[in-house]
Amino acid sequence: MGNKVTVSTFQKMKDNKEKITMLTAYDYTNAKLLDEAGIDAILVGDSLGMVMLGYPDTTRVTMEDMLHHTKAVARGVKHAMVISDLPFLSYHTGIYDAVKNAGVLIQQGYAQAVKLEGGSEVVDEVKAIIKAGIPVMGHLGLTPQSVHKFGGYGVQGKTASQAKKLIEDAQLLQDAGVFAIVLECVPYKLAEIISENLSIPTIGIGAGGGCDGQVLVSMDMLGMYKDMTPKFVKEYALIGQKIKAGVASYIQEVKNGVFPTTEHSFTIDEDVLKQVE
Ligand code: KIV
């Protein structure tokens, strides 16, 4: 696999206390850019439902959507590990469906691992997928596929019983064999405890700096998606503004006849032209 990031790289980074960087991508061009910038892992997140497809949440995302976008991302990536989300209901209907759908993302989508949401409720599915030779990344805390159960996107693990359940679920997933766990919207001191308890890496999103790595939705951190602005997002570039400014200049130049000039046009031999005039 050359210098491709793998599950072993993740573990080595945790052991060496080197932070793991992960971002989402959903298409060839953006995945290639993130990979060339040196990101460790690319998550083809089911957040594509919102940022690529304009849905209100992730529950409408299908296996077909995930496969389509995973294939595109995998074509653009040489170095980063590509992890693909198992969408809502693709692993909740039993072990057979879970293994089959995880297999599709690996065999046809060319992902290296899958991610799924939940703890004790999905541990049998996690074990079965790993038994089939597919690395699994867990996802605890705010699990967006359960948005209707939560009644929104609030911080998780704030009560003692919720916090204990998170700690137990993290341990359970580690024992089941996951190679890493995403912790989403969890108080940072709780995420720190979970990260210290585990021998596998935690990847935080809204879970503070004590996690072993960080993930953000790339359209959020590049200032492109504004329908929701969670507190945990930091904008590292204002690409949305740049796109709008670029498009506005293009509109103006086309309307005013400034673009295209001969610099962006093709020539034809004068003799040929005479024959058609
Ligand atoms: O779907 C997604 O993008 C995710 C990340 C936010 C962790 O699951």
PDB file of C-alpha atoms and ligand atoms in Angstrom:
ATOM      1  CA  MET A   1       0.000   0.000   0.000  1.00  0.00           C
ATOM      2  CA  GLY A   2       3.064   2.284  -0.210  1.00  0.00           C
ATOM      3  CA  ASN A   3       2.715   5.230   2.116  1.00  0.00           C
ATOM      4  CA  LYS A   4      -1.071   4.909   2.289  1.00  0.00           C
ATOM      5  CA  VAL A   5      -2.511   5.613   5.725  1.00  0.00           C
ATOM      6  CA  THR A   6      -4.029   2.455   7.211  1.00  0.00           C
ATOM      7  CA  VAL A   7      -5.511   1.300  10.507  1.00  0.00           C
ATOM      8  CA  SER A   8      -1.951   0.526  11.663  1.00  0.00           C
ATOM      9  CA  THR A   9      -0.948   4.129  10.954  1.00  0.00           C
ATOM     10  CA  PHE A  10      -3.872   5.295  13.102  1.00  0.00           C
ATOM     11  CA  GLN A  11      -2.743   3.088  15.988  1.00  0.00           C
ATOM     12  CA  LYS A  12       0.906   4.166  15.635  1.00  0.00           C
ATOM     13  CA  MET A  13      -0.166   7.799  15.734  1.00  0.00           C
ATOM     14  CA  LYS A  14      -2.144   7.229  18.936  1.00  0.00           C
ATOM     15  CA  ASP A  15       0.807   5.362  20.471  1.00  0.00           C
ATOM     16  CA  ASN A  16       3.215   8.159  19.472  1.00  0.00           C
ATOM     17  CA  LYS A  17       0.772  10.859  20.656  1.00  0.00           C
ATOM     18  CA  GLU A  18       0.684  12.294  17.123  1.00  0.00           C
ATOM     19  CA  LYS A  19      -2.663  13.957  16.358  1.00  0.00           C
ATOM     20  CA  ILE A  20      -4.711  12.405  13.545  1.00  0.00           C
ATOM     21  CA  THR A  21      -6.335  14.774  11.017  1.00  0.00           C
ATOM     22  CA  MET A  22      -9.523  13.860   9.207  1.00  0.00           C
ATOM     23  CA  LEU A  23     -11.902  15.857   6.992  1.00  0.00           C
ATOM     24  CA  THR A  24     -14.919  14.902   4.955  1.00  0.00           C
ATOM     25  CA  ALA A  25     -14.958  14.890   1.156  1.00  0.00           C
ATOM     26  CA  TYR A  26     -17.581  13.710  -1.284  1.00  0.00           C
ATOM     27  CA  ASP A  27     -16.088  14.120  -4.767  1.00  0.00           C
ATOM     28  CA  TYR A  28     -12.921  13.552  -6.793  1.00  0.00           C
ATOM     29  CA  THR A  29     -11.660  17.145  -7.019  1.00  0.00           C
ATOM     30  CA  ASN A  30     -12.033  18.048  -3.348  1.00  0.00           C
ATOM     31  CA  ALA A  31     -10.716  14.677  -2.162  1.00  0.00           C
ATOM     32  CA  LYS A  32      -7.623  15.175  -4.341  1.00  0.00           C
ATOM     33  CA  LEU A  33      -7.041  18.645  -2.892  1.00  0.00           C
ATOM     34  CA  LEU A  34      -7.328  17.414   0.710  1.00  0.00           C
ATOM     35  CA  ASP A  35      -5.061  14.467  -0.038  1.00  0.00           C
ATOM     36  CA  GLU A  36      -2.440  16.681  -1.669  1.00  0.00           C
ATOM     37  CA  ALA A  37      -2.589  19.001   1.358  1.00  0.00           C
ATOM     38  CA  GLY A  38      -1.540  16.025   3.506  1.00  0.00           C
ATOM     39  CA  ILE A  39      -4.689  15.048   5.432  1.00  0.00           C
ATOM     40  CA  ASP A  40      -4.393  11.663   7.204  1.00  0.00           C
ATOM     41  CA  ALA A  41      -7.928  10.415   6.554  1.00  0.00           C
ATOM     42  CA  ILE A  42     -10.893  11.351   4.404  1.00  0.00           C
ATOM     43  CA  LEU A  43     -14.373  10.515   5.593  1.00  0.00           C
ATOM     44  CA  VAL A  44     -17.052  10.158   2.970  1.00  0.00           C
ATOM     45  CA  GLY A  45     -19.591  11.178   5.579  1.00  0.00           C
ATOM     46  CA  ASP A  46     -23.329  10.789   5.243  1.00  0.00           C
ATOM     47  CA  SER A  47     -23.272  14.541   5.973  1.00  0.00           C
ATOM     48  CA  LEU A  48     -23.252  14.556   2.171  1.00  0.00           C
ATOM     49  CA  GLY A  49     -27.027  14.401   2.563  1.00  0.00           C
ATOM     50  CA  MET A  50     -26.960  17.992   3.757  1.00  0.00           C
ATOM     51  CA  VAL A  51     -23.917  19.571   2.131  1.00  0.00           C
ATOM     52  CA  MET A  52     -24.121  17.863  -1.276  1.00  0.00           C
ATOM     53  CA  LEU A  53     -27.780  16.907  -1.664  1.00  0.00           C
ATOM     54  CA  GLY A  54     -29.573  19.621   0.306  1.00  0.00           C
ATOM     55  CA  TYR A  55     -31.518  17.305   2.633  1.00  0.00           C
ATOM     56  CA  PRO A  56     -32.426  18.565   6.135  1.00  0.00           C
ATOM     57  CA  ASP A  57     -30.567  15.684   7.849  1.00  0.00           C
ATOM     58  CA  THR A  58     -28.735  12.425   7.125  1.00  0.00           C
ATOM     59  CA  THR A  59     -31.703  10.038   7.388  1.00  0.00           C
ATOM     60  CA  ARG A  60     -32.528  10.227   3.662  1.00  0.00           C
ATOM     61  CA  VAL A  61     -29.048   9.186   2.526  1.00  0.00           C
ATOM     62  CA  THR A  62     -29.009   5.789   0.793  1.00  0.00           C
ATOM     63  CA  MET A  63     -26.397   3.142   0.061  1.00  0.00           C
ATOM     64  CA  GLU A  64     -26.602   4.246  -3.578  1.00  0.00           C
ATOM     65  CA  ASP A  65     -25.640   7.822  -2.567  1.00  0.00           C
ATOM     66  CA  MET A  66     -22.773   6.576  -0.388  1.00  0.00           C
ATOM     67  CA  LEU A  67     -21.425   4.272  -3.084  1.00  0.00           C
ATOM     68  CA  HIS A  68     -21.565   6.961  -5.761  1.00  0.00           C
ATOM     69  CA  HIS A  69     -19.629   9.494  -3.653  1.00  0.00           C
ATOM     70  CA  THR A  70     -17.199   6.957  -2.160  1.00  0.00           C
ATOM     71  CA  LYS A  71     -16.149   5.837  -5.646  1.00  0.00           C
ATOM     72  CA  ALA A  72     -15.500   9.453  -6.662  1.00  0.00           C
ATOM     73  CA  VAL A  73     -13.435  10.172  -3.541  1.00  0.00           C
ATOM     74  CA  ALA A  74     -11.381   6.977  -3.812  1.00  0.00           C
ATOM     75  CA  ARG A  75     -10.390   7.931  -7.374  1.00  0.00           C
ATOM     76  CA  GLY A  76      -8.872  11.192  -6.101  1.00  0.00           C
ATOM     77  CA  VAL A  77      -6.913   9.863  -3.118  1.00  0.00           C
ATOM     78  CA  LYS A  78      -3.398   8.393  -3.039  1.00  0.00           C
ATOM     79  CA  HIS A  79      -2.230   8.845   0.553  1.00  0.00           C
ATOM     80  CA  ALA A  80      -5.113   9.373   2.985  1.00  0.00           C
ATOM     81  CA  MET A  81      -7.183   6.562   4.430  1.00  0.00           C
ATOM     82  CA  VAL A  82     -10.674   6.579   2.892  1.00  0.00           C
ATOM     83  CA  ILE A  83     -13.482   5.786   5.326  1.00  0.00           C
ATOM     84  CA  SER A  84     -17.089   5.602   4.191  1.00  0.00           C
ATOM     85  CA  ASP A  85     -20.220   6.029   6.314  1.00  0.00           C
ATOM     86  CA  LEU A  86     -22.785   3.262   6.459  1.00  0.00           C
ATOM     87  CA  PRO A  87     -26.021   5.252   6.035  1.00  0.00           C
ATOM     88  CA  PHE A  88     -29.203   5.137   8.120  1.00  0.00           C
ATOM     89  CA  LEU A  89     -30.898   1.699   8.065  1.00  0.00           C
ATOM     90  CA  SER A  90     -28.060   0.023   6.146  1.00  0.00           C
ATOM     91  CA  TYR A  91     -26.897  -1.817   9.297  1.00  0.00           C
ATOM     92  CA  HIS A  92     -29.882  -1.620  11.672  1.00  0.00           C
ATOM     93  CA  THR A  93     -31.816  -4.418   9.996  1.00  0.00           C
ATOM     94  CA  GLY A  94     -29.462  -7.206  11.010  1.00  0.00           C
ATOM     95  CA  ILE A  95     -26.001  -8.658  10.676  1.00  0.00           C
ATOM     96  CA  TYR A  96     -26.481  -9.855   7.106  1.00  0.00           C
ATOM     97  CA  ASP A  97     -27.375  -6.385   5.808  1.00  0.00           C
ATOM     98  CA  ALA A  98     -24.594  -4.779   7.854  1.00  0.00           C
ATOM     99  CA  VAL A  99     -21.874  -7.043   6.426  1.00  0.00           C
ATOM    100  CA  LYS A 100     -23.275  -6.905   2.902  1.00  0.00           C
ATOM    101  CA  ASN A 101     -23.514  -3.102   2.838  1.00  0.00           C
ATOM    102  CA  ALA A 102     -20.098  -2.626   4.442  1.00  0.00           C
ATOM    103  CA  GLY A 103     -18.726  -4.998   1.805  1.00  0.00           C
ATOM    104  CA  VAL A 104     -20.268  -2.944  -1.007  1.00  0.00           C
ATOM    105  CA  LEU A 105     -18.484   0.228   0.184  1.00  0.00           C
ATOM    106  CA  ILE A 106     -15.165  -1.647   0.256  1.00  0.00           C
ATOM    107  CA  GLN A 107     -15.516  -3.860  -2.828  1.00  0.00           C
ATOM    108  CA  GLN A 108     -17.268  -1.416  -5.168  1.00  0.00           C
ATOM    109  CA  GLY A 109     -16.544   1.954  -3.539  1.00  0.00           C
ATOM    110  CA  TYR A 110     -12.849   1.234  -2.790  1.00  0.00           C
ATOM    111  CA  ALA A 111     -13.091   2.556   0.777  1.00  0.00           C
ATOM    112  CA  GLN A 112     -10.598   1.089   3.265  1.00  0.00           C
ATOM    113  CA  ALA A 113     -12.953   1.155   6.241  1.00  0.00           C
ATOM    114  CA  VAL A 114     -16.540   1.927   7.198  1.00  0.00           C
ATOM    115  CA  LYS A 115     -17.977   4.053   9.984  1.00  0.00           C
ATOM    116  CA  LEU A 116     -21.255   3.424  11.758  1.00  0.00           C
ATOM    117  CA  GLU A 117     -23.119   5.125  14.592  1.00  0.00           C
ATOM    118  CA  GLY A 118     -23.992   3.711  18.000  1.00  0.00           C
ATOM    119  CA  GLY A 119     -22.689   1.608  20.886  1.00  0.00           C
ATOM    120  CA  SER A 120     -24.196  -1.446  22.554  1.00  0.00           C
ATOM    121  CA  GLU A 121     -27.169  -1.435  20.120  1.00  0.00           C
ATOM    122  CA  VAL A 122     -24.930  -2.150  17.117  1.00  0.00           C
ATOM    123  CA  VAL A 123     -22.088  -4.133  18.673  1.00  0.00           C
ATOM    124  CA  ASP A 124     -23.128  -7.439  17.050  1.00  0.00           C
ATOM    125  CA  GLU A 125     -23.132  -5.779  13.625  1.00  0.00           C
ATOM    126  CA  VAL A 126     -19.720  -4.220  14.347  1.00  0.00           C
ATOM    127  CA  LYS A 127     -18.269  -7.625  15.274  1.00  0.00           C
ATOM    128  CA  ALA A 128     -19.717  -9.291  12.159  1.00  0.00           C
ATOM    129  CA  ILE A 129     -18.315  -6.622   9.824  1.00  0.00           C
ATOM    130  CA  ILE A 130     -14.873  -6.879  11.427  1.00  0.00           C
ATOM    131  CA  LYS A 131     -15.089 -10.687  11.189  1.00  0.00           C
ATOM    132  CA  ALA A 132     -15.510 -10.214   7.435  1.00  0.00           C
ATOM    133  CA  GLY A 133     -12.145  -8.397   7.403  1.00  0.00           C
ATOM    134  CA  ILE A 134     -13.493  -4.868   7.177  1.00  0.00           C
ATOM    135  CA  PRO A 135     -12.124  -2.230   9.581  1.00  0.00           C
ATOM    136  CA  VAL A 136     -14.844  -0.349  11.462  1.00  0.00           C
ATOM    137  CA  MET A 137     -14.724   3.150  12.936  1.00  0.00           C
ATOM    138  CA  GLY A 138     -17.279   3.754  15.711  1.00  0.00           C
ATOM    139  CA  HIS A 139     -19.238   6.973  16.269  1.00  0.00           C
ATOM    140  CA  LEU A 140     -20.605   7.957  19.696  1.00  0.00           C
ATOM    141  CA  GLY A 141     -22.116  11.010  21.366  1.00  0.00           C
ATOM    142  CA  LEU A 142     -24.279  12.958  18.968  1.00  0.00           C
ATOM    143  CA  THR A 143     -25.101  10.392  16.303  1.00  0.00           C
ATOM    144  CA  PRO A 144     -26.902  12.424  13.607  1.00  0.00           C
ATOM    145  CA  GLN A 145     -28.778   9.433  12.146  1.00  0.00           C
ATOM    146  CA  SER A 146     -30.771   9.434  15.432  1.00  0.00           C
ATOM    147  CA  VAL A 147     -31.654  13.137  15.170  1.00  0.00           C
ATOM    148  CA  HIS A 148     -35.365  12.401  15.506  1.00  0.00           C
ATOM    149  CA  LYS A 149     -34.754  10.367  18.668  1.00  0.00           C
ATOM    150  CA  PHE A 150     -32.602  13.156  20.162  1.00  0.00           C
ATOM    151  CA  GLY A 151     -34.998  15.876  18.977  1.00  0.00           C
ATOM    152  CA  GLY A 152     -32.110  17.980  17.652  1.00  0.00           C
ATOM    153  CA  TYR A 153     -28.338  18.256  17.621  1.00  0.00           C
ATOM    154  CA  GLY A 154     -27.573  18.882  21.316  1.00  0.00           C
ATOM    155  CA  VAL A 155     -24.447  18.064  23.300  1.00  0.00           C
ATOM    156  CA  GLN A 156     -24.481  14.472  24.603  1.00  0.00           C
ATOM    157  CA  GLY A 157     -23.178  12.960  27.843  1.00  0.00           C
ATOM    158  CA  LYS A 158     -24.001  15.846  30.174  1.00  0.00           C
ATOM    159  CA  THR A 159     -25.737  13.749  32.854  1.00  0.00           C
ATOM    160  CA  ALA A 160     -23.912  11.133  34.923  1.00  0.00           C
ATOM    161  CA  SER A 161     -25.902   8.255  33.425  1.00  0.00           C
ATOM    162  CA  GLN A 162     -25.349   9.495  29.845  1.00  0.00           C
ATOM    163  CA  ALA A 163     -21.645  10.010  30.536  1.00  0.00           C
ATOM    164  CA  LYS A 164     -21.304   6.508  32.021  1.00  0.00           C
ATOM    165  CA  LYS A 165     -23.105   5.005  29.021  1.00  0.00           C
ATOM    166  CA  LEU A 166     -20.698   6.799  26.674  1.00  0.00           C
ATOM    167  CA  ILE A 167     -17.667   5.493  28.581  1.00  0.00           C
ATOM    168  CA  GLU A 168     -19.125   1.957  28.561  1.00  0.00           C
ATOM    169  CA  ASP A 169     -20.052   2.104  24.872  1.00  0.00           C
ATOM    170  CA  ALA A 170     -16.565   3.289  23.943  1.00  0.00           C
ATOM    171  CA  GLN A 171     -15.028   0.358  25.835  1.00  0.00           C
ATOM    172  CA  LEU A 172     -17.534  -2.053  24.268  1.00  0.00           C
ATOM    173  CA  LEU A 173     -16.689  -0.844  20.762  1.00  0.00           C
ATOM    174  CA  GLN A 174     -12.967  -1.122  21.460  1.00  0.00           C
ATOM    175  CA  ASP A 175     -13.466  -4.679  22.762  1.00  0.00           C
ATOM    176  CA  ALA A 176     -15.500  -5.466  19.623  1.00  0.00           C
ATOM    177  CA  GLY A 177     -12.443  -4.471  17.552  1.00  0.00           C
ATOM    178  CA  VAL A 178     -13.112  -1.004  16.102  1.00  0.00           C
ATOM    179  CA  PHE A 179      -9.903   0.770  15.104  1.00  0.00           C
ATOM    180  CA  ALA A 180     -11.034   4.269  16.163  1.00  0.00           C
ATOM    181  CA  ILE A 181     -14.086   6.077  17.519  1.00  0.00           C
ATOM    182  CA  VAL A 182     -15.529   9.445  16.499  1.00  0.00           C
ATOM    183  CA  LEU A 183     -16.807  11.407  19.509  1.00  0.00           C
ATOM    184  CA  GLU A 184     -19.295  14.058  18.408  1.00  0.00           C
ATOM    185  CA  CYS A 185     -20.626  16.905  20.588  1.00  0.00           C
ATOM    186  CA  VAL A 186     -19.345  15.552  23.896  1.00  0.00           C
ATOM    187  CA  PRO A 187     -18.109  17.772  26.772  1.00  0.00           C
ATOM    188  CA  TYR A 188     -14.361  18.049  26.378  1.00  0.00           C
ATOM    189  CA  LYS A 189     -13.511  16.721  29.851  1.00  0.00           C
ATOM    190  CA  LEU A 190     -15.587  13.601  29.220  1.00  0.00           C
ATOM    191  CA  ALA A 191     -13.966  13.123  25.788  1.00  0.00           C
ATOM    192  CA  GLU A 192     -10.569  13.414  27.505  1.00  0.00           C
ATOM    193  CA  ILE A 193     -11.485  10.642  29.989  1.00  0.00           C
ATOM    194  CA  ILE A 194     -12.731   8.391  27.181  1.00  0.00           C
ATOM    195  CA  SER A 195      -9.599   9.044  25.102  1.00  0.00           C
ATOM    196  CA  GLU A 196      -7.314   8.275  28.055  1.00  0.00           C
ATOM    197  CA  ASN A 197      -9.242   5.076  28.893  1.00  0.00           C
ATOM    198  CA  LEU A 198      -8.979   3.692  25.368  1.00  0.00           C
ATOM    199  CA  SER A 199      -5.947   2.201  23.657  1.00  0.00           C
ATOM    200  CA  ILE A 200      -7.437   3.012  20.213  1.00  0.00           C
ATOM    201  CA  PRO A 201      -7.637   6.593  18.899  1.00  0.00           C
ATOM    202  CA  THR A 202     -10.626   8.891  19.378  1.00  0.00           C
ATOM    203  CA  ILE A 203     -11.423  11.444  16.691  1.00  0.00           C
ATOM    204  CA  GLY A 204     -13.313  14.433  18.028  1.00  0.00           C
ATOM    205  CA  ILE A 205     -15.818  16.766  16.438  1.00  0.00           C
ATOM    206  CA  GLY A 206     -17.082  19.201  19.034  1.00  0.00           C
ATOM    207  CA  ALA A 207     -15.334  17.094  21.673  1.00  0.00           C
ATOM    208  CA  GLY A 208     -12.326  19.266  22.527  1.00  0.00           C
ATOM    209  CA  GLY A 209      -8.583  19.029  22.159  1.00  0.00           C
ATOM    210  CA  GLY A 210      -8.091  15.962  24.346  1.00  0.00           C
ATOM    211  CA  CYS A 211      -9.114  13.591  21.558  1.00  0.00           C
ATOM    212  CA  ASP A 212      -6.406  11.782  19.583  1.00  0.00           C
ATOM    213  CA  GLY A 213      -7.513  13.416  16.353  1.00  0.00           C
ATOM    214  CA  GLN A 214     -10.016  15.844  14.896  1.00  0.00           C
ATOM    215  CA  VAL A 215     -12.570  15.761  12.102  1.00  0.00           C
ATOM    216  CA  LEU A 216     -14.675  18.508  10.539  1.00  0.00           C
ATOM    217  CA  VAL A 217     -17.038  18.667   7.602  1.00  0.00           C
ATOM    218  CA  SER A 218     -14.867  20.235   4.895  1.00  0.00           C
ATOM    219  CA  MET A 219     -17.680  22.470   3.565  1.00  0.00           C
ATOM    220  CA  ASP A 220     -18.044  23.881   7.106  1.00  0.00           C
ATOM    221  CA  MET A 221     -14.366  24.579   7.716  1.00  0.00           C
ATOM    222  CA  LEU A 222     -13.956  26.064   4.240  1.00  0.00           C
ATOM    223  CA  GLY A 223     -16.871  28.456   4.768  1.00  0.00           C
ATOM    224  CA  MET A 224     -19.025  26.941   2.016  1.00  0.00           C
ATOM    225  CA  TYR A 225     -22.073  25.549   3.859  1.00  0.00           C
ATOM    226  CA  LYS A 226     -24.094  28.049   5.890  1.00  0.00           C
ATOM    227  CA  ASP A 227     -27.434  26.313   6.517  1.00  0.00           C
ATOM    228  CA  MET A 228     -26.163  25.302   9.963  1.00  0.00           C
ATOM    229  CA  THR A 229     -23.205  26.724  11.895  1.00  0.00           C
ATOM    230  CA  PRO A 230     -22.345  24.497  14.868  1.00  0.00           C
ATOM    231  CA  LYS A 231     -20.276  26.048  17.684  1.00  0.00           C
ATOM    232  CA  PHE A 232     -17.435  23.573  17.098  1.00  0.00           C
ATOM    233  CA  VAL A 233     -16.755  24.717  13.537  1.00  0.00           C
ATOM    234  CA  LYS A 234     -13.746  26.940  12.843  1.00  0.00           C
ATOM    235  CA  GLU A 235     -13.541  28.456   9.361  1.00  0.00           C
ATOM    236  CA  TYR A 236     -10.032  28.101   7.936  1.00  0.00           C
ATOM    237  CA  ALA A 237     -10.821  29.640   4.546  1.00  0.00           C
ATOM    238  CA  LEU A 238     -13.679  31.703   3.160  1.00  0.00           C
ATOM    239  CA  ILE A 239     -14.147  29.665   0.004  1.00  0.00           C
ATOM    240  CA  GLY A 240     -17.877  30.351  -0.133  1.00  0.00           C
ATOM    241  CA  GLN A 241     -17.188  34.097  -0.346  1.00  0.00           C
ATOM    242  CA  LYS A 242     -14.451  33.515  -2.937  1.00  0.00           C
ATOM    243  CA  ILE A 243     -16.827  31.459  -5.084  1.00  0.00           C
ATOM    244  CA  LYS A 244     -19.502  34.156  -4.950  1.00  0.00           C
ATOM    245  CA  ALA A 245     -16.997  36.917  -5.784  1.00  0.00           C
ATOM    246  CA  GLY A 246     -15.558  34.886  -8.663  1.00  0.00           C
ATOM    247  CA  VAL A 247     -18.992  34.114 -10.065  1.00  0.00           C
ATOM    248  CA  ALA A 248     -20.050  37.772  -9.752  1.00  0.00           C
ATOM    249  CA  SER A 249     -16.942  38.871 -11.756  1.00  0.00           C
ATOM    250  CA  TYR A 250     -17.677  36.256 -14.403  1.00  0.00           C
ATOM    251  CA  ILE A 251     -21.288  37.442 -14.735  1.00  0.00           C
ATOM    252  CA  GLN A 252     -20.162  41.042 -15.066  1.00  0.00           C
ATOM    253  CA  GLU A 253     -17.464  40.302 -17.643  1.00  0.00           C
ATOM    254  CA  VAL A 254     -19.766  38.173 -19.794  1.00  0.00           C
ATOM    255  CA  LYS A 255     -22.543  40.780 -19.665  1.00  0.00           C
ATOM    256  CA  ASN A 256     -20.083  43.576 -20.538  1.00  0.00           C
ATOM    257  CA  GLY A 257     -18.375  41.603 -23.325  1.00  0.00           C
ATOM    258  CA  VAL A 258     -15.056  41.610 -21.463  1.00  0.00           C
ATOM    259  CA  PHE A 259     -14.881  37.795 -21.486  1.00  0.00           C
ATOM    260  CA  PRO A 260     -13.907  35.938 -23.583  1.00  0.00           C
ATOM    261  CA  THR A 261     -11.116  37.727 -25.442  1.00  0.00           C
ATOM    262  CA  THR A 262      -9.023  36.096 -28.162  1.00  0.00           C
ATOM    263  CA  GLU A 263      -6.758  34.798 -25.362  1.00  0.00           C
ATOM    264  CA  HIS A 264      -9.454  32.268 -24.453  1.00  0.00           C
ATOM    265  CA  SER A 265     -10.674  31.629 -28.023  1.00  0.00           C
ATOM    266  CA  PHE A 266      -9.591  29.377 -30.903  1.00  0.00           C
ATOM    267  CA  THR A 267      -8.366  30.490 -34.356  1.00  0.00           C
ATOM    268  CA  ILE A 268      -9.210  29.150 -37.793  1.00  0.00           C
ATOM    269  CA  ASP A 269      -7.139  29.324 -40.969  1.00  0.00           C
ATOM    270  CA  GLU A 270      -8.169  32.407 -43.032  1.00  0.00           C
ATOM    271  CA  ASP A 271      -8.347  30.282 -46.246  1.00  0.00           C
ATOM    272  CA  VAL A 272     -10.811  27.917 -44.605  1.00  0.00           C
ATOM    273  CA  LEU A 273     -12.849  30.842 -43.373  1.00  0.00           C
ATOM    274  CA  LYS A 274     -13.076  32.340 -46.897  1.00  0.00           C
ATOM    275  CA  GLN A 275     -14.636  29.094 -48.125  1.00  0.00           C
ATOM    276  CA  VAL A 276     -17.510  29.287 -45.667  1.00  0.00           C
ATOM    277  CA  GLU A 277     -18.162  33.044 -45.707  1.00  0.00           C
TER     278      GLU A 277
HETATM  279  O1  KIV B   1     -21.181  12.400   8.273  1.00  0.00           O
HETATM  280  C1  KIV B   1     -20.202  13.007   8.722  1.00  0.00           C
HETATM  281  O2  KIV B   1     -19.648  13.916   8.108  1.00  0.00           O
HETATM  282  C2  KIV B   1     -19.710  12.598  10.036  1.00  0.00           C
HETATM  283  C3  KIV B   1     -18.710  13.491  10.691  1.00  0.00           C
HETATM  284  C4  KIV B   1     -19.350  14.744  11.094  1.00  0.00           C
HETATM  285  C5  KIV B   1     -18.021  12.825  11.792  1.00  0.00           C
HETATM  286  O3  KIV B   1     -20.111  11.602  10.544  1.00  0.00           O
END
